[in-house]
Amino acid sequence: MACALGATALAVSAQVKIGFIGTLSGPAAAVGKEQYDGFMLAVEQRQGMLGGVPVTVIQEDDQHNPELAAQLAQRLIERDKVSFITGVTFSDVMMAIARPMARAGMLFVGSNAGPAPMAGKQCNNRFVFASYQDEYQAGIVGRYAVDKGYWKTLFIAPDNASGKDQLRGFKRYYSGEVVSEIYAPPQQTDYAAALAQIRRVAPDAVVAFLPGDMGVHFIQQMNRTGLLSKVPLLTVGTVDGTTLPLLQDAALNVIAGAVWGPDLPSPTSKAFVAAFERKHGRIPSQYAAQGFDAALLIDSALKETKGSVADRGALRNALNAADFASVRSGFKFLRNGFPVQDGHVFVVAKDTQGRVSLQRIATPLEANPDGYWNECR
């Protein structure tokens, strides 16, 4: 789906085409939609332009299908002649589209997925990520657990590569003992056995990476059984703007490690949250914030090249300079295209309007790099 913005967009020869690939259908559709809505908000605020140039955003739904995503990327490059590709929700999709993009010398600005290979040995100097390396947020939780003296933890995640990645990220900063690991089938809804194991193990804290409906069911069941009031629950990618509307009060006091939350004090973040709420009637998630930053990043690069996309090297350098006011403070790129940024801890609480949201309580990692940047050559 192409979204042409700006009154003269179709008539201007300097028009820039941007391809957006995201998971916009299926169980994770809310995440892709948030990425897209955040990106498009920045474009609309600039009257359909980025860097002073009219843009057309061509939206593609990868359906969380890596093979389909690779085909969509090829089509955006060859048929639609896009100058940038942005978005991408899941890391398996990112790995699938990296090769066709690299072959074409395509400029990529990611707004969620950040697989370890792309941060390390398979880095590409035409790829930048306005998000984080996948394991980074688990590292925030690991450092927080140490700070709180939680020396005995139980870890629960989906039984897939992402679950193992999150455990690795957690252990990067955690010096206590993970006494038990539970790996649930993706989309599991009944956690009775897991809750029984938590009671049996009696950890100092539970660490959960259970995205989407998995996290909703797990937290609801922890709450109903009374475990949530007895064992601290530390989460990664589990309580956010896509799941809290479903969880509501059941998630109160749950802890989350993240790089952004709706109460961060940066002027850009405050203005973004207010504008997003006016347009969509909901509190934005981190996915929306990352989409917004991705658009601001492209905007800054096009400003530097005065709207020209002819010199990809100049555009690449402008993207890597990250000369824009992010929703996050101190945002800058390492040589692998991933940002150095703060890692925050949030608690689920009610805001001044009585809405269930995330409130920052700590910043365990300050101006911190990801764990793979020095493998990028």
Coordinates of N, CA and C in Angstrom, one line a residue, residues 137-321:
Q137 N 17.7 -5.1 26.2 CA 16.7 -4.8 27.3 C 16.8 -5.9 28.4
A138 N 17.1 -7.1 28.0 CA 17.2 -8.2 29.0 C 18.4 -7.8 29.9
G139 N 19.5 -7.2 29.3 CA 20.6 -6.8 30.1 C 20.3 -5.7 31.1
I140 N 19.3 -4.8 30.8 CA 18.9 -3.8 31.7 C 18.3 -4.5 33.0
V141 N 17.4 -5.5 32.7 CA 16.8 -6.3 33.8 C 17.8 -7.0 34.6
G142 N 18.9 -7.6 33.9 CA 19.9 -8.3 34.7 C 20.6 -7.4 35.6
R143 N 21.0 -6.2 35.2 CA 21.7 -5.2 36.1 C 20.8 -4.8 37.2
Y144 N 19.5 -4.6 36.9 CA 18.5 -4.2 37.9 C 18.4 -5.2 39.0
A145 N 18.3 -6.5 38.6 CA 18.2 -7.6 39.5 C 19.4 -7.6 40.5
V146 N 20.6 -7.4 40.0 CA 21.8 -7.3 40.8 C 21.6 -6.1 41.8
D147 N 21.2 -5.0 41.3 CA 21.1 -3.8 42.1 C 20.1 -4.0 43.3
K148 N 19.1 -4.8 43.0 CA 18.0 -5.1 44.0 C 18.4 -6.3 44.9
G149 N 19.5 -7.0 44.6 CA 19.9 -8.1 45.4 C 19.0 -9.4 45.2
Y150 N 18.6 -9.5 43.9 CA 17.8 -10.7 43.6 C 18.8 -11.8 43.1
W151 N 19.4 -12.6 44.0 CA 20.5 -13.4 43.6 C 20.0 -14.8 43.1
K152 N 18.7 -15.1 43.2 CA 18.2 -16.4 42.8 C 16.9 -16.1 42.0
T153 N 17.1 -16.3 40.7 CA 16.0 -16.0 39.7 C 15.5 -17.2 38.9
L154 N 14.2 -17.1 38.5 CA 13.7 -18.1 37.6 C 13.4 -17.4 36.3
F155 N 13.7 -18.0 35.2 CA 13.6 -17.4 33.9 C 12.6 -18.1 33.0
I156 N 11.6 -17.4 32.4 CA 10.6 -18.0 31.6 C 10.5 -17.2 30.3
A157 N 10.5 -18.0 29.2 CA 10.4 -17.4 27.8 C 9.9 -18.4 26.8
P158 N 9.6 -17.9 25.6 CA 9.1 -18.9 24.6 C 10.2 -19.9 24.2
D159 N 9.9 -21.0 23.8 CA 10.8 -22.1 23.4 C 11.3 -21.8 22.0
N160 N 12.1 -20.8 21.8 CA 12.6 -20.5 20.4 C 13.9 -19.7 20.6
A161 N 14.5 -19.3 19.4 CA 15.8 -18.6 19.5 C 15.7 -17.3 20.3
S162 N 14.6 -16.6 20.1 CA 14.5 -15.3 20.8 C 14.5 -15.5 22.3
G163 N 13.9 -16.6 22.8 CA 13.9 -16.9 24.3 C 15.3 -17.1 24.8
K164 N 16.1 -17.8 24.0 CA 17.5 -18.1 24.4 C 18.3 -16.8 24.3
D165 N 18.1 -16.0 23.3 CA 18.8 -14.7 23.2 C 18.5 -13.8 24.4
Q166 N 17.3 -13.8 24.9 CA 17.0 -13.0 26.0 C 17.7 -13.4 27.3
L167 N 17.8 -14.8 27.4 CA 18.5 -15.3 28.6 C 20.0 -14.9 28.5
R168 N 20.6 -15.0 27.3 CA 22.0 -14.6 27.1 C 22.1 -13.1 27.5
G169 N 21.2 -12.2 27.1 CA 21.3 -10.8 27.4 C 21.2 -10.6 28.9
F170 N 20.3 -11.3 29.5 CA 20.1 -11.1 31.0 C 21.4 -11.5 31.7
K171 N 22.0 -12.6 31.3 CA 23.2 -13.1 32.0 C 24.4 -12.2 31.7
R172 N 24.3 -11.4 30.7 CA 25.5 -10.5 30.4 C 25.7 -9.6 31.6
Y173 N 24.7 -9.2 32.3 CA 24.8 -8.2 33.4 C 24.4 -8.8 34.7
Y174 N 24.0 -10.1 34.8 CA 23.5 -10.7 36.0 C 24.5 -11.6 36.6
S175 N 24.9 -11.4 37.8 CA 25.9 -12.2 38.5 C 25.4 -13.2 39.5
G176 N 24.0 -13.2 39.6 CA 23.4 -14.2 40.5 C 23.2 -15.5 39.8
E177 N 22.3 -16.3 40.3 CA 22.1 -17.7 39.8 C 20.7 -17.8 39.2
V178 N 20.6 -18.2 37.9 CA 19.3 -18.6 37.3 C 19.1 -20.0 37.7
V179 N 18.2 -20.2 38.7 CA 18.0 -21.5 39.3 C 17.1 -22.4 38.5
S180 N 16.3 -21.8 37.6 CA 15.4 -22.6 36.8 C 15.1 -21.9 35.5
E181 N 15.0 -22.6 34.4 CA 14.6 -22.0 33.1 C 13.3 -22.8 32.6
I182 N 12.3 -22.0 32.3 CA 11.1 -22.6 31.7 C 10.9 -22.0 30.3
Y183 N 10.8 -23.0 29.3 CA 10.6 -22.6 27.9 C 9.2 -23.1 27.5
A184 N 8.3 -22.1 27.2 CA 6.9 -22.4 26.9 C 6.8 -22.5 25.4
P185 N 5.9 -23.3 24.9 CA 5.6 -23.3 23.4 C 5.0 -21.9 23.0
P186 N 5.4 -21.4 21.9 CA 4.8 -20.1 21.5 C 3.3 -20.1 21.5
Q187 N 2.7 -19.1 22.0 CA 1.3 -18.9 22.1 C 0.6 -19.8 23.2
Q188 N 1.4 -20.3 24.1 CA 0.9 -21.0 25.2 C -0.1 -20.1 26.0
T189 N -1.2 -20.7 26.5 CA -2.1 -19.9 27.3 C -2.3 -20.3 28.7
D190 N -2.0 -21.6 29.0 CA -2.1 -22.1 30.4 C -0.8 -22.3 31.1
Y191 N -0.6 -21.5 32.1 CA 0.7 -21.5 32.8 C 0.6 -22.1 34.2
A192 N -0.3 -23.0 34.4 CA -0.5 -23.6 35.8 C 0.8 -24.4 36.2
A193 N 1.4 -25.1 35.2 CA 2.6 -25.9 35.6 C 3.8 -24.9 35.9
A194 N 3.9 -23.8 35.1 CA 5.0 -22.9 35.4 C 4.8 -22.2 36.7
L195 N 3.5 -21.9 37.1 CA 3.3 -21.2 38.4 C 3.6 -22.2 39.5
A196 N 3.3 -23.5 39.3 CA 3.6 -24.5 40.3 C 5.1 -24.6 40.5
Q197 N 5.9 -24.5 39.4 CA 7.3 -24.5 39.5 C 7.9 -23.3 40.3
I198 N 7.3 -22.1 40.0 CA 7.7 -20.9 40.7 C 7.5 -21.1 42.2
R199 N 6.4 -21.6 42.6 CA 6.1 -21.9 44.0 C 7.2 -22.8 44.6
R200 N 7.5 -23.9 43.9 CA 8.4 -24.9 44.3 C 9.8 -24.3 44.5
V201 N 10.2 -23.5 43.5 CA 11.6 -23.0 43.5 C 11.8 -21.8 44.4
A202 N 10.7 -21.1 44.6 CA 10.7 -19.9 45.5 C 11.9 -18.9 45.2
P203 N 11.9 -18.4 44.0 CA 13.0 -17.5 43.6 C 12.9 -16.1 44.2
D204 N 14.0 -15.4 44.2 CA 13.9 -14.0 44.7 C 13.1 -13.2 43.7
A205 N 13.1 -13.5 42.4 CA 12.3 -12.8 41.4 C 12.2 -13.7 40.2
V206 N 11.1 -13.5 39.5 CA 10.8 -14.2 38.2 C 11.2 -13.2 37.1
V207 N 11.9 -13.7 36.1 CA 12.3 -12.9 34.9 C 11.5 -13.5 33.7
A208 N 10.7 -12.6 33.0 CA 9.9 -13.2 31.9 C 10.1 -12.4 30.7
F209 N 10.3 -13.1 29.6 CA 10.2 -12.6 28.2 C 9.1 -13.3 27.6
L210 N 7.9 -12.7 27.6 CA 6.7 -13.4 27.1 C 5.9 -12.4 26.3
P211 N 6.2 -12.2 25.0 CA 5.6 -11.1 24.2 C 4.1 -11.4 23.9
G212 N 3.4 -10.3 23.7 CA 2.0 -10.4 23.3 C 1.1 -11.2 24.2
D213 N 0.2 -12.0 23.6 CA -0.8 -12.7 24.4 C -0.1 -13.7 25.4
M214 N 1.1 -14.2 25.2 CA 1.7 -15.0 26.1 C 1.9 -14.3 27.5
G215 N 2.4 -13.1 27.4 CA 2.6 -12.3 28.6 C 1.3 -11.9 29.3
V216 N 0.2 -11.6 28.5 CA -1.1 -11.3 29.0 C -1.6 -12.4 29.9
H217 N -1.6 -13.6 29.3 CA -2.1 -14.8 30.0 C -1.3 -15.1 31.3
F218 N 0.0 -15.0 31.1 CA 0.9 -15.3 32.3 C 0.7 -14.4 33.4
I219 N 0.7 -13.1 33.1 CA 0.5 -12.1 34.2 C -0.9 -12.2 34.8
Q220 N -1.9 -12.4 34.0 CA -3.3 -12.5 34.6 C -3.3 -13.7 35.5
Q221 N -2.7 -14.8 35.2 CA -2.7 -16.0 36.0 C -1.8 -15.8 37.3
M222 N -0.7 -15.2 37.1 CA 0.1 -14.8 38.3 C -0.7 -14.0 39.3
N223 N -1.5 -13.0 38.7 CA -2.3 -12.1 39.5 C -3.4 -12.9 40.2
R224 N -4.1 -13.7 39.5 CA -5.3 -14.5 40.0 C -4.9 -15.4 41.2
T225 N -3.7 -16.0 41.0 CA -3.2 -17.0 42.0 C -2.5 -16.3 43.2
G226 N -2.4 -15.0 43.2 CA -1.7 -14.3 44.3 C -0.2 -14.3 44.2
L227 N 0.4 -15.0 43.2 CA 1.9 -15.0 43.2 C 2.5 -13.7 42.9
L228 N 1.7 -12.9 42.1 CA 2.3 -11.6 41.7 C 2.5 -10.7 42.9
S229 N 1.8 -10.8 44.0 CA 2.0 -10.0 45.1 C 3.1 -10.6 46.0
K230 N 3.6 -11.8 45.7 CA 4.6 -12.4 46.6 C 6.0 -12.5 46.0
V231 N 6.0 -12.6 44.6 CA 7.3 -12.7 43.9 C 7.5 -11.6 42.9
P232 N 8.5 -10.8 43.0 CA 8.7 -9.7 42.0 C 8.8 -10.3 40.6
L233 N 8.1 -9.6 39.7 CA 8.1 -10.0 38.3 C 8.8 -9.0 37.5
L234 N 10.0 -9.4 36.9 CA 10.8 -8.5 36.0 C 10.6 -9.0 34.6
T235 N 10.3 -8.0 33.7 CA 9.9 -8.4 32.4 C 10.7 -7.7 31.3
V236 N 10.8 -8.4 30.1 CA 11.4 -7.8 28.9 C 10.3 -8.0 27.8
G237 N 10.0 -7.0 27.1 CA 9.0 -7.1 26.0 C 7.7 -7.7 26.3
T238 N 7.2 -7.5 27.5 CA 6.0 -8.2 28.0 C 4.9 -7.2 28.4
V239 N 5.3 -6.2 29.1 CA 4.3 -5.1 29.5 C 4.7 -3.9 28.7
D240 N 3.8 -3.4 27.8 CA 4.1 -2.2 27.0 C 2.8 -1.7 26.5
G241 N 2.9 -0.7 25.6 CA 1.7 0.0 25.2 C 0.7 -0.9 24.4
T242 N 1.2 -2.1 24.0 CA 0.3 -3.0 23.2 C -0.4 -4.0 24.1
T243 N 0.2 -4.3 25.3 CA -0.4 -5.3 26.2 C -1.1 -4.7 27.4
L244 N -0.7 -3.5 27.9 CA -1.3 -2.9 29.1 C -2.7 -2.6 28.9
P245 N -3.2 -2.2 27.7 CA -4.7 -2.0 27.6 C -5.5 -3.3 27.9
L246 N -4.9 -4.4 27.6 CA -5.5 -5.7 27.9 C -5.4 -6.1 29.4
L247 N -4.2 -5.8 30.0 CA -3.9 -6.2 31.3 C -4.5 -5.3 32.4
Q248 N -4.5 -4.0 32.1 CA -5.0 -3.1 33.1 C -4.4 -3.3 34.5
D249 N -5.3 -3.3 35.5 CA -4.8 -3.4 36.9 C -4.1 -4.7 37.2
A250 N -4.3 -5.7 36.5 CA -3.7 -7.0 36.7 C -2.1 -6.9 36.7
A251 N -1.6 -5.9 35.9 CA -0.2 -5.8 35.7 C 0.4 -4.8 36.7
L252 N -0.3 -4.2 37.6 CA 0.3 -3.2 38.5 C 1.4 -3.7 39.3
N253 N 2.5 -3.0 39.3 CA 3.7 -3.3 40.1 C 4.7 -4.2 39.3
V254 N 4.3 -4.7 38.1 CA 5.2 -5.4 37.3 C 6.3 -4.5 36.8
I255 N 7.5 -5.0 36.7 CA 8.7 -4.3 36.4 C 9.1 -4.6 34.9
A256 N 9.5 -3.6 34.2 CA 9.9 -3.7 32.8 C 11.2 -3.0 32.5
G257 N 12.1 -3.7 31.8 CA 13.4 -3.1 31.3 C 13.1 -2.6 29.9
A258 N 13.5 -1.3 29.6 CA 13.2 -0.8 28.2 C 14.1 0.4 28.0
V259 N 14.2 0.8 26.7 CA 15.0 2.0 26.4 C 14.2 3.2 26.3
W260 N 12.8 3.1 26.3 CA 11.9 4.3 26.2 C 10.7 4.0 27.0
G261 N 10.1 5.0 27.6 CA 8.8 4.9 28.2 C 8.1 6.3 28.0
P262 N 6.8 6.3 28.2 CA 6.0 7.5 27.9 C 6.2 8.7 28.9
D263 N 7.0 8.5 30.0 CA 7.2 9.6 30.9 C 8.7 10.1 30.9
L264 N 9.4 9.7 29.8 CA 10.8 10.2 29.7 C 10.7 11.7 29.5
P265 N 11.7 12.4 30.1 CA 11.6 13.9 30.1 C 12.1 14.7 28.9
S266 N 12.7 14.0 27.9 CA 13.2 14.8 26.7 C 12.1 15.5 26.1
P267 N 12.3 16.8 25.6 CA 11.3 17.6 25.0 C 10.7 16.9 23.7
T268 N 11.5 16.2 23.0 CA 11.0 15.5 21.8 C 10.0 14.4 22.2
S269 N 10.4 13.7 23.3 CA 9.5 12.6 23.8 C 8.2 13.1 24.2
K270 N 8.2 14.2 25.0 CA 7.0 14.8 25.5 C 6.0 15.2 24.4
A271 N 6.6 15.9 23.4 CA 5.8 16.3 22.3 C 5.3 15.2 21.5
F272 N 6.1 14.1 21.3 CA 5.7 12.9 20.6 C 4.5 12.3 21.3
V273 N 4.6 12.1 22.6 CA 3.5 11.4 23.3 C 2.2 12.2 23.2
A274 N 2.3 13.5 23.4 CA 1.1 14.3 23.3 C 0.5 14.3 21.9
A275 N 1.3 14.3 20.9 CA 0.8 14.3 19.5 C 0.2 12.9 19.1
F276 N 0.9 11.9 19.6 CA 0.4 10.5 19.3 C -1.0 10.3 20.0
E277 N -1.1 10.7 21.2 CA -2.4 10.6 22.0 C -3.5 11.3 21.3
R278 N -3.2 12.5 20.8 CA -4.2 13.3 20.1 C -4.7 12.6 18.9
K279 N -3.8 12.0 18.1 CA -4.1 11.4 16.9 C -4.8 10.1 17.0
H280 N -4.3 9.2 17.9 CA -4.7 7.8 18.0 C -5.5 7.5 19.3
G281 N -5.6 8.4 20.2 CA -6.4 8.2 21.4 C -5.8 7.1 22.3
R282 N -4.5 6.8 22.3 CA -3.9 5.8 23.1 C -2.5 6.3 23.5
I283 N -2.0 5.7 24.6 CA -0.6 6.0 25.0 C 0.3 5.2 24.0
P284 N 1.3 5.9 23.4 CA 2.2 5.2 22.5 C 3.0 4.1 23.2
S285 N 3.4 3.1 22.5 CA 4.3 2.1 22.9 C 5.8 2.5 22.5
Q286 N 6.7 1.8 23.0 CA 8.1 2.0 22.6 C 8.3 1.7 21.1
Y287 N 7.5 0.8 20.5 CA 7.5 0.5 19.1 C 7.2 1.8 18.3
A288 N 6.2 2.5 18.7 CA 5.8 3.7 18.1 C 6.9 4.8 18.2
A289 N 7.5 4.8 19.4 CA 8.6 5.8 19.6 C 9.7 5.5 18.7
Q290 N 10.1 4.2 18.5 CA 11.2 3.9 17.6 C 10.8 4.2 16.2
G291 N 9.6 4.0 15.8 CA 9.2 4.3 14.4 C 9.3 5.8 14.2
F292 N 8.9 6.6 15.2 CA 9.0 8.1 15.1 C 10.5 8.5 15.0
D293 N 11.3 7.9 15.8 CA 12.8 8.2 15.7 C 13.3 7.8 14.3
A294 N 12.9 6.7 13.8 CA 13.4 6.3 12.4 C 13.0 7.3 11.4
A295 N 11.8 7.9 11.5 CA 11.5 9.0 10.5 C 12.3 10.2 10.8
L296 N 12.5 10.6 12.0 CA 13.4 11.8 12.3 C 14.8 11.6 11.8
L297 N 15.3 10.3 11.9 CA 16.6 10.0 11.4 C 16.7 10.2 9.9
I298 N 15.8 9.7 9.2 CA 15.7 9.9 7.7 C 15.6 11.4 7.4
D299 N 14.8 12.1 8.2 CA 14.6 13.5 8.0 C 15.9 14.2 8.1
S300 N 16.7 13.9 9.1 CA 18.0 14.6 9.4 C 19.0 14.3 8.3
A301 N 19.0 13.0 7.7 CA 19.9 12.7 6.7 C 19.6 13.4 5.4
L302 N 18.3 13.5 5.1 CA 17.9 14.2 3.8 C 18.1 15.7 4.0
K303 N 18.0 16.3 5.2 CA 18.4 17.7 5.4 C 19.8 17.9 5.0
E304 N 20.7 17.0 5.5 CA 22.1 17.1 5.3 C 22.5 17.1 3.8
T305 N 21.8 16.2 3.0 CA 22.1 16.1 1.6 C 21.2 17.1 0.8
K306 N 20.5 18.0 1.4 CA 19.6 18.9 0.8 C 18.5 18.2 -0.1
G307 N 18.1 17.1 0.4 CA 17.0 16.3 -0.3 C 17.5 15.4 -1.4
S308 N 18.8 15.3 -1.6 CA 19.3 14.5 -2.7 C 19.5 13.1 -2.2
V309 N 19.1 12.1 -3.0 CA 19.3 10.7 -2.7 C 20.3 10.1 -3.7
A310 N 20.9 10.9 -4.5 CA 21.8 10.4 -5.6 C 23.1 9.8 -5.0
D311 N 23.6 10.4 -4.0 CA 24.9 9.9 -3.4 C 24.6 9.1 -2.1
R312 N 24.6 7.8 -2.3 CA 24.2 6.9 -1.1 C 25.3 7.0 0.0
G313 N 26.5 7.2 -0.4 CA 27.6 7.3 0.6 C 27.4 8.5 1.5
A314 N 27.0 9.6 0.9 CA 26.7 10.8 1.7 C 25.5 10.6 2.6
L315 N 24.4 9.9 2.0 CA 23.3 9.6 2.9 C 23.6 8.7 4.0
R316 N 24.5 7.7 3.7 CA 24.9 6.8 4.7 C 25.6 7.5 5.9
N317 N 26.5 8.4 5.5 CA 27.3 9.2 6.5 C 26.3 10.0 7.3
A318 N 25.3 10.6 6.7 CA 24.4 11.5 7.4 C 23.5 10.7 8.3
L319 N 23.1 9.5 7.9 CA 22.4 8.6 8.9 C 23.2 8.3 10.1
N320 N 24.5 7.9 9.8 CA 25.3 7.5 10.9 C 25.7 8.6 11.9
A321 N 25.6 9.8 11.4 CA 25.8 11.0 12.3 C 24.8 11.2 13.3

